[in-house]
PDB file of C-alpha atoms in Angstrom:
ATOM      1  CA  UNK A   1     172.385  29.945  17.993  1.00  0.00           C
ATOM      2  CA  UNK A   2     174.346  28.240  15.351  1.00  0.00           C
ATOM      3  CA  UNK A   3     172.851  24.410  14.584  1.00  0.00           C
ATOM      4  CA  UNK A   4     176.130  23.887  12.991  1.00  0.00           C
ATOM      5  CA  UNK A   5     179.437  22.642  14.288  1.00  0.00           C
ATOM      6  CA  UNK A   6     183.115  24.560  13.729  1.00  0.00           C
ATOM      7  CA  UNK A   7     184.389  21.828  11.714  1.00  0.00           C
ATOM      8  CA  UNK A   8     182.615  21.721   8.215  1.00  0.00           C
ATOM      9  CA  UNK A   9     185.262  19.461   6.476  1.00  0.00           C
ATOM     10  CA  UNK A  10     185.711  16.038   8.552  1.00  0.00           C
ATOM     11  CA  UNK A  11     182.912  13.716   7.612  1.00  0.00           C
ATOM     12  CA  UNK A  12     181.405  11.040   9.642  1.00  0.00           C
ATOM     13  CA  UNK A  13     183.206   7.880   9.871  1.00  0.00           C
ATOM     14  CA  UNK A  14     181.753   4.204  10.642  1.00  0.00           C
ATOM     15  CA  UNK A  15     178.984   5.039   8.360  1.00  0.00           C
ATOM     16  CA  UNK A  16     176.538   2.319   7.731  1.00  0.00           C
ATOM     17  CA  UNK A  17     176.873   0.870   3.588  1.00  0.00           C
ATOM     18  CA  UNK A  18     173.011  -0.213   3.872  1.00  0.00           C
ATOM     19  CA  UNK A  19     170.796   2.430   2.725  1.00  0.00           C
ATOM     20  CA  UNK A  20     167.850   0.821   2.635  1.00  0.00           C
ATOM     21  CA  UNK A  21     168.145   0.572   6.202  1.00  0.00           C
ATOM     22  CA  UNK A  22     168.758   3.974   7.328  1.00  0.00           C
ATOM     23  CA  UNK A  23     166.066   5.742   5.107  1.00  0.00           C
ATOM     24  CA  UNK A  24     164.150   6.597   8.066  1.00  0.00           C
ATOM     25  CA  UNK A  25     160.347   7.626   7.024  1.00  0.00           C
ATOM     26  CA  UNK A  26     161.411   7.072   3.321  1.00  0.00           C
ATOM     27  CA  UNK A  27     161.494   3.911   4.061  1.00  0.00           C
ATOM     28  CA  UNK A  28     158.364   3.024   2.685  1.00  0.00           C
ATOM     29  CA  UNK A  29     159.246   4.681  -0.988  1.00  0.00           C
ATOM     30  CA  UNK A  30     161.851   2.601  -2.181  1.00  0.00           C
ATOM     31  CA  UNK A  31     160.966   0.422  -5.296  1.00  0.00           C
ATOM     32  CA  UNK A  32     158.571   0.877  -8.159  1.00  0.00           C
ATOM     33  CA  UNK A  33     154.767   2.254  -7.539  1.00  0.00           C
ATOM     34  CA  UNK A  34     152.065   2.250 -10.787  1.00  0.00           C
ATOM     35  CA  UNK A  35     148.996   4.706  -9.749  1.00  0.00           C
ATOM     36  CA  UNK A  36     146.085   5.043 -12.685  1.00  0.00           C
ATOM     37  CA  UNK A  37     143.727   7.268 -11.235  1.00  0.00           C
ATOM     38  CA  UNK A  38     145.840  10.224 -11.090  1.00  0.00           C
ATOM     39  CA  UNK A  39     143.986  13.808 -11.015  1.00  0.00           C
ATOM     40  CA  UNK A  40     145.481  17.096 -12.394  1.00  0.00           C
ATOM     41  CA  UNK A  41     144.301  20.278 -11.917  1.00  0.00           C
ATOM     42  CA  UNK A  42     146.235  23.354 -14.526  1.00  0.00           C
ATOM     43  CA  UNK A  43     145.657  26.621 -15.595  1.00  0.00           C
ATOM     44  CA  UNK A  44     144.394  27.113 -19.079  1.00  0.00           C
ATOM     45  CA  UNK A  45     143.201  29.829 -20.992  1.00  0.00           C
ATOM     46  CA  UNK A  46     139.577  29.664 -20.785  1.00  0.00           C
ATOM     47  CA  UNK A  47     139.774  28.210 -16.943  1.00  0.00           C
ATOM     48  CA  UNK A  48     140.675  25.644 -14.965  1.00  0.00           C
ATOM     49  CA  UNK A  49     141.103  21.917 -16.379  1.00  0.00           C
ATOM     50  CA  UNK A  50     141.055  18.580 -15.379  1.00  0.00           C
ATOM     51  CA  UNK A  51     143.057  15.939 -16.252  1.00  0.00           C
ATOM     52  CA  UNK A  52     142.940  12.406 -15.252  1.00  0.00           C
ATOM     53  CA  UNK A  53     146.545  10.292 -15.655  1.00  0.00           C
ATOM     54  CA  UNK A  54     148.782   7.462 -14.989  1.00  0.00           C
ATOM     55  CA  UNK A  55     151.782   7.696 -13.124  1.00  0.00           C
ATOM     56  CA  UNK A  56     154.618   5.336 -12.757  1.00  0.00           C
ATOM     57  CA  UNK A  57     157.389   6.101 -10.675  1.00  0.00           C
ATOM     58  CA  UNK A  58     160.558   4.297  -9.270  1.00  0.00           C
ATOM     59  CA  UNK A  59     162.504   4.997  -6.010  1.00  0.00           C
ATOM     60  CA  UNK A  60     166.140   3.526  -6.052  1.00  0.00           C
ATOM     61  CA  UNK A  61     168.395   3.639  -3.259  1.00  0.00           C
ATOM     62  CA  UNK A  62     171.824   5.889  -3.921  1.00  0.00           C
ATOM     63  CA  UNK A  63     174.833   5.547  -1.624  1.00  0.00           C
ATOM     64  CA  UNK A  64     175.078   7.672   1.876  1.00  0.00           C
ATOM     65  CA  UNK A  65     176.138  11.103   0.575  1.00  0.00           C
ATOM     66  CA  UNK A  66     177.929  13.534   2.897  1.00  0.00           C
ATOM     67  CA  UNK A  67     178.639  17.371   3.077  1.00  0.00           C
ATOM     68  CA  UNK A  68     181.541  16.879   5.475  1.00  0.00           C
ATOM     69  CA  UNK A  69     180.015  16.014   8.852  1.00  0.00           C
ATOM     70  CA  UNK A  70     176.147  16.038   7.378  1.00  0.00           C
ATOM     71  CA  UNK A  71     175.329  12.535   6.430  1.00  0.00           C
ATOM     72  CA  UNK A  72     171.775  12.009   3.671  1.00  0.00           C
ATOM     73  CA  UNK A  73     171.222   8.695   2.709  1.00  0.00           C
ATOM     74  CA  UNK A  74     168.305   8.999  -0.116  1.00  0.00           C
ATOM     75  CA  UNK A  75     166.759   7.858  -3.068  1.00  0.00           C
ATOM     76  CA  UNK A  76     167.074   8.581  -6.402  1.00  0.00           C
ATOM     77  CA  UNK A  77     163.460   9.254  -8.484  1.00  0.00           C
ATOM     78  CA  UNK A  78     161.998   8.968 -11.860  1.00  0.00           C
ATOM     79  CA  UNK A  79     158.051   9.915 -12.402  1.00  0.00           C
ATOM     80  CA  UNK A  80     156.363   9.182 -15.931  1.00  0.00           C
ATOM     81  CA  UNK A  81     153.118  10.265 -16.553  1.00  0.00           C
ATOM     82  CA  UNK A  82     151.046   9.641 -19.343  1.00  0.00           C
ATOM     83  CA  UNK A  83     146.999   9.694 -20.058  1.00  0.00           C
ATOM     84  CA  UNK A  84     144.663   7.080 -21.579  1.00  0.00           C
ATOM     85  CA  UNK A  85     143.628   9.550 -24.570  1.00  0.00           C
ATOM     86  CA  UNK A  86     147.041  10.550 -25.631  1.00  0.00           C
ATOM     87  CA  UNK A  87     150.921   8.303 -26.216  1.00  0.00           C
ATOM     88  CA  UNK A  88     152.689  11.664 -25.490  1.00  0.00           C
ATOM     89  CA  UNK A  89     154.563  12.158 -21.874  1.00  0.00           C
ATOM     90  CA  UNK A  90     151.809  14.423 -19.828  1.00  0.00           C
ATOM     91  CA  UNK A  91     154.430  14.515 -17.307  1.00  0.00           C
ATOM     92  CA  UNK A  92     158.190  14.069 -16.969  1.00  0.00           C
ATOM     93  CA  UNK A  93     159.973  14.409 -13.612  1.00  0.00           C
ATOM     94  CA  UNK A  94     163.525  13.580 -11.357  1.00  0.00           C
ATOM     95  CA  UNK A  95     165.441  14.506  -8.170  1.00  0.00           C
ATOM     96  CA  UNK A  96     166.359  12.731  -5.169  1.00  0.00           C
ATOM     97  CA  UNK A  97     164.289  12.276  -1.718  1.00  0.00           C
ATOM     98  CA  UNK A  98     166.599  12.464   1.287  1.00  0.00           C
ATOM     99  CA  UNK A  99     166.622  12.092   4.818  1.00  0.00           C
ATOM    100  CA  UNK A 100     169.171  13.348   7.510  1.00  0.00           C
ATOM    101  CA  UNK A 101     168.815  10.945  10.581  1.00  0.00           C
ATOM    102  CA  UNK A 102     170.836  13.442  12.764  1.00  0.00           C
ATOM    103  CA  UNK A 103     168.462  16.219  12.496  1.00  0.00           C
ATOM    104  CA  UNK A 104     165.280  14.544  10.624  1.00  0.00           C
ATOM    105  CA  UNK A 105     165.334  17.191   7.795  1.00  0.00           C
ATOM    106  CA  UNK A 106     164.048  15.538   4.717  1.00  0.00           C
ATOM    107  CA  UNK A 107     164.414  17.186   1.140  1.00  0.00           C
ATOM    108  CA  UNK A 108     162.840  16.620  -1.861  1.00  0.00           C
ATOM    109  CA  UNK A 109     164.749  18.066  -5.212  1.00  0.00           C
ATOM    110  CA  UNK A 110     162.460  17.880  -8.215  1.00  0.00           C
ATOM    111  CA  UNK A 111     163.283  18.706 -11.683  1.00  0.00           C
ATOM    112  CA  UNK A 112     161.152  18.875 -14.973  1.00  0.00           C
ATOM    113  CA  UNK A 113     162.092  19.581 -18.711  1.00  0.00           C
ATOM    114  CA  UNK A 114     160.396  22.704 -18.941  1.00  0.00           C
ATOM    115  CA  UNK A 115     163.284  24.518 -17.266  1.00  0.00           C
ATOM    116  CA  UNK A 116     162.052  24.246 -13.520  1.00  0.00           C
ATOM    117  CA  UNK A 117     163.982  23.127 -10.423  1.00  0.00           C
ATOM    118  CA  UNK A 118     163.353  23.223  -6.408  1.00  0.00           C
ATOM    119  CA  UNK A 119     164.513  22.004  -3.206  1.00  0.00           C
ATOM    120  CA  UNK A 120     162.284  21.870  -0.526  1.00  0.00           C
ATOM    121  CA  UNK A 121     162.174  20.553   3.250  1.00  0.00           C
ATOM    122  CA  UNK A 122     160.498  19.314   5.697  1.00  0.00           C
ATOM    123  CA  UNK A 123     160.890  17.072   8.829  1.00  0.00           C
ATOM    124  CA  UNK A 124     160.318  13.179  10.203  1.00  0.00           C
ATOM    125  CA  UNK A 125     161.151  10.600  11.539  1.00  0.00           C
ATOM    126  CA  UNK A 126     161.064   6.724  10.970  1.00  0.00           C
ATOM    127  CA  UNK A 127     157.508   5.183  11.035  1.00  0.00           C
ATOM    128  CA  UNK A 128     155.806   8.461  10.563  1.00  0.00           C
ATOM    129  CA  UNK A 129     152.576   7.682   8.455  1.00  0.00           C
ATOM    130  CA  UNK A 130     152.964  11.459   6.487  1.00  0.00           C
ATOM    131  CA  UNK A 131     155.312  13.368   5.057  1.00  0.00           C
ATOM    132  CA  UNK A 132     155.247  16.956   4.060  1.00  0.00           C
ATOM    133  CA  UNK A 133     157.892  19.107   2.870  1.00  0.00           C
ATOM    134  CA  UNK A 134     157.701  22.696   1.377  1.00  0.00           C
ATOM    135  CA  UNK A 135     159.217  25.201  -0.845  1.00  0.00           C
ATOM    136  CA  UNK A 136     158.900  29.107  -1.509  1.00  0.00           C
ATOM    137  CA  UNK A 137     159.916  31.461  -4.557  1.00  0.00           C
ATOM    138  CA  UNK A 138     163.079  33.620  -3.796  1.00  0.00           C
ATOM    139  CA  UNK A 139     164.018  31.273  -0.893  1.00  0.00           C
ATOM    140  CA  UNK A 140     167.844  30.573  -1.103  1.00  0.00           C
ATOM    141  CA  UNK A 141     167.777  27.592   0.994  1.00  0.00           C
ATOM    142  CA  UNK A 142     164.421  25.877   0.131  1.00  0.00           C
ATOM    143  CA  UNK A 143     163.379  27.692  -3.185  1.00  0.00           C
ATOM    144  CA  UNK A 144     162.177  27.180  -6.732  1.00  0.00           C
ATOM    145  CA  UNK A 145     163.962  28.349  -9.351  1.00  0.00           C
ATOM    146  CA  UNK A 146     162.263  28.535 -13.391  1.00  0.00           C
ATOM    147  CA  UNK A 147     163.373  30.363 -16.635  1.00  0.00           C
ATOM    148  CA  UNK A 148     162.422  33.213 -17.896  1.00  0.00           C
ATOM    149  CA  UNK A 149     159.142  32.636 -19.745  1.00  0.00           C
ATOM    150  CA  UNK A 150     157.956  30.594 -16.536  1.00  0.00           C
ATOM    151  CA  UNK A 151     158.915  33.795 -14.516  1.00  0.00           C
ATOM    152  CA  UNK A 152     156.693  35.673 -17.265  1.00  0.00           C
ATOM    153  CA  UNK A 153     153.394  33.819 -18.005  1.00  0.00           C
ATOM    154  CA  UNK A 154     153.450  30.893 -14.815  1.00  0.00           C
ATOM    155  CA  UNK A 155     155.640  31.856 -11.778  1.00  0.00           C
ATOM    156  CA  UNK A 156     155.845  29.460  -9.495  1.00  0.00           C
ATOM    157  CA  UNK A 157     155.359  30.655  -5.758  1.00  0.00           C
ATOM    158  CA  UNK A 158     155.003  27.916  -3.471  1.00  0.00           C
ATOM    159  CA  UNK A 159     155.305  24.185  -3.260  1.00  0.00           C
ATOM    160  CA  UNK A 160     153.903  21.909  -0.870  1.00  0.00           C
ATOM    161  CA  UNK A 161     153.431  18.144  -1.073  1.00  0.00           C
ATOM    162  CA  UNK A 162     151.687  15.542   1.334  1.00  0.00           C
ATOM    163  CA  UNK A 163     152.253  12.054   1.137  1.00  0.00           C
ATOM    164  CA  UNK A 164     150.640   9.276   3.406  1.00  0.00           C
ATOM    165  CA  UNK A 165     151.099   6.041   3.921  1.00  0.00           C
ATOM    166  CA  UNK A 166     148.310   3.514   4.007  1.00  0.00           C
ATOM    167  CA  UNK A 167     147.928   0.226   6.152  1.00  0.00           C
ATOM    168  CA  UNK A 168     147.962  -1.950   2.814  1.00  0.00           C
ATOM    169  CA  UNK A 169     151.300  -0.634   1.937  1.00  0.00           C
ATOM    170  CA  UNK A 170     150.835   1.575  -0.456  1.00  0.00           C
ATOM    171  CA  UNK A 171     150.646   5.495  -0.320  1.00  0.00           C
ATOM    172  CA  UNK A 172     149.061   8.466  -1.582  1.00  0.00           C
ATOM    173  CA  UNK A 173     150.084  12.469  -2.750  1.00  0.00           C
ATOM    174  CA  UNK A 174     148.883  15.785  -2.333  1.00  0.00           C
ATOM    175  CA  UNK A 175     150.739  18.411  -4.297  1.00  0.00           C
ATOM    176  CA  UNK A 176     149.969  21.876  -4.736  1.00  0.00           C
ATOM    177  CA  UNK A 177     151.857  24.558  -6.472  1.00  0.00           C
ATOM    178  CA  UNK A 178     150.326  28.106  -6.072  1.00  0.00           C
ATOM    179  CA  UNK A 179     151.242  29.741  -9.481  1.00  0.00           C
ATOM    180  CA  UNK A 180     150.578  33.955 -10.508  1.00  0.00           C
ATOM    181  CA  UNK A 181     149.131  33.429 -14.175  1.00  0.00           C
ATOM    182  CA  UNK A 182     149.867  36.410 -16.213  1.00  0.00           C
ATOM    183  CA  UNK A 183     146.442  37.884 -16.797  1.00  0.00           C
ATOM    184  CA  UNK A 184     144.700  35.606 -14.846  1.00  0.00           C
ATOM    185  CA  UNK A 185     146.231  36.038 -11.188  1.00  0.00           C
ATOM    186  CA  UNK A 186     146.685  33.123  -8.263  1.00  0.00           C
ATOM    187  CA  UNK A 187     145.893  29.643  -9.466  1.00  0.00           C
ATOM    188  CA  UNK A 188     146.240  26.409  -7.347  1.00  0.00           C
ATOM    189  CA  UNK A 189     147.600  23.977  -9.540  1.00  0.00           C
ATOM    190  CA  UNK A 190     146.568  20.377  -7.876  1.00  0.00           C
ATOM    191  CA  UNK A 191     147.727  16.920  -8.228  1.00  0.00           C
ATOM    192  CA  UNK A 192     146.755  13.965  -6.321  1.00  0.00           C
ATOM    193  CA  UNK A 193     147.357  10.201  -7.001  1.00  0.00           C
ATOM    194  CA  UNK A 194     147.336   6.742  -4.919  1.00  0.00           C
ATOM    195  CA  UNK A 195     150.090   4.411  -5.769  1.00  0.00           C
ATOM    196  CA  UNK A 196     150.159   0.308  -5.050  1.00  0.00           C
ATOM    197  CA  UNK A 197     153.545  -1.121  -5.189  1.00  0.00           C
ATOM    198  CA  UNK A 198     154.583  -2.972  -8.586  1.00  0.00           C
ATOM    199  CA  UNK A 199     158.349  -3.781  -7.467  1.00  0.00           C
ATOM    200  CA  UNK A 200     160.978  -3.672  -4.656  1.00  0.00           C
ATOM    201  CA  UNK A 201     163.821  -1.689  -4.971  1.00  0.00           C
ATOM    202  CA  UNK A 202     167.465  -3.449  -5.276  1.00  0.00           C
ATOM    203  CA  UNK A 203     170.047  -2.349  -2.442  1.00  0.00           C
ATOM    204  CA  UNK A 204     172.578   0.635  -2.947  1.00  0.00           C
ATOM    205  CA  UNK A 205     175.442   0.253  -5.278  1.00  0.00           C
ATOM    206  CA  UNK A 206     177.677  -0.099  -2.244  1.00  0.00           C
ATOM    207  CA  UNK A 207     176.058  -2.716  -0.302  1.00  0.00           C
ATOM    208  CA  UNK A 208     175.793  -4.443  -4.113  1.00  0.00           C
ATOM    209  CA  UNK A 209     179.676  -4.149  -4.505  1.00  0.00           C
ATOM    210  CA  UNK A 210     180.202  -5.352  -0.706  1.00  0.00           C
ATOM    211  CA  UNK A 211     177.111  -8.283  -1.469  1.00  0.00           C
ATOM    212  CA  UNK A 212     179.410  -9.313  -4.339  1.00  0.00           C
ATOM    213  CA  UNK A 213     182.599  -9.856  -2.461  1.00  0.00           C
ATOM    214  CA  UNK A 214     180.680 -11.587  -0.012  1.00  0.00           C
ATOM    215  CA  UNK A 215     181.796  -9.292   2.511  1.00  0.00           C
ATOM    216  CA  UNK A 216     177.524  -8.550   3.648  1.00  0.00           C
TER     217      UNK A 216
END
């Protein structure tokens, strides 16, 4: 059966400006989140090696966004990672996190300057206490797509990350990417960090622009 109605061009009207109230279980993301005991696990050429790291990351609220009658409202992301021993960027990372309320579906999109992208899924709803949402190689929905020399040396298969939230407020992740390393075969590349909040986020640009003519 199809989950999708006839009319794919009339969007939803009456929709709510707020966005930080309608991010169902995202809610908990939004704002900035500092998290110094970070742990990566990567493939290297005489085995596996660890990496300890600090990761700071910020959440900010977009407007709703809609493909006609689908309705996301989300949040934009930034993730910096660097590590005590070295001033270089270990880690560089953006997308957006976004939640459907009609259906639950949340995505993730990540992107990294190494010439990877994804979009994965999952499902939720508000005051869940975990997310997890997934993505697969050659998937045209929920995929991962990398350039050529990643596709050589480090293809990316799968995707899955965890996150929970804790009763303090803060929140943890559990991310692992299943990579084929040329020459070496299946490797589970792991990363895992616990974040404490170091700032809220600011409200959407159009409940800013409404706040501003004093019409909220």
């Amino acid at each position: 059966m199809q989950p999708f109605p006839l009319d794919i061009f009339t969007e939803p009207e009456d929709v709510d400006p707020n966005t930080l109230a309608n991010l169902g279980p995202l809610a908990r993301l939004a704002g900035r989140w500092e998290g110094r005991k970070g742990v990566d696990i990567n493939p290297k050429a005489d085995g596996p090696e660890q990496r300890e790291f600090i990761e700071r990351i910020e959440f900010v609220p977009i407007d709703p966004q809609a493909n006609g009658p689908q309705l996301f409202y989300g949040l934009r992301y930034h993730i910096h990672i660097t590590t005590a021993e070295e001033d270089i960027t270990f880690h560089d990372q953006v997308g957006y996190w976004l939640w459907e309320p009609a259906t639950g579906v949340i995505l993730q999109t990540l992107a990294i300057p190494r010439g990877q992208v994804l979009l994965a899924a999952g499902k939720g709803a508000p005051g869940d206490k975990a997310i997890r949402v997934e993505a697969k190689r050659g998937q045209t929905s929920y995929g991962i797509c990398s350039t050529d020399f990643l596709e050589y040396a480090f293809r990316t298969d799968a995707y899955t990350i965890d996150i929970v939230f804790d009763d303090a407020g803060g929140w943890s992740y559990d991310i692992h990417t299943t990579l084929e390393v040329r020459g070496q075969g299946s490797f589970d590349h792991h990363d895992r960090n616990a974040l404490h909040r170091v700032g809220d986020a600011r409200p959407n640009p159009w409940v800013q622009i409404l706040a501003a003519r004093g019409e909220r």
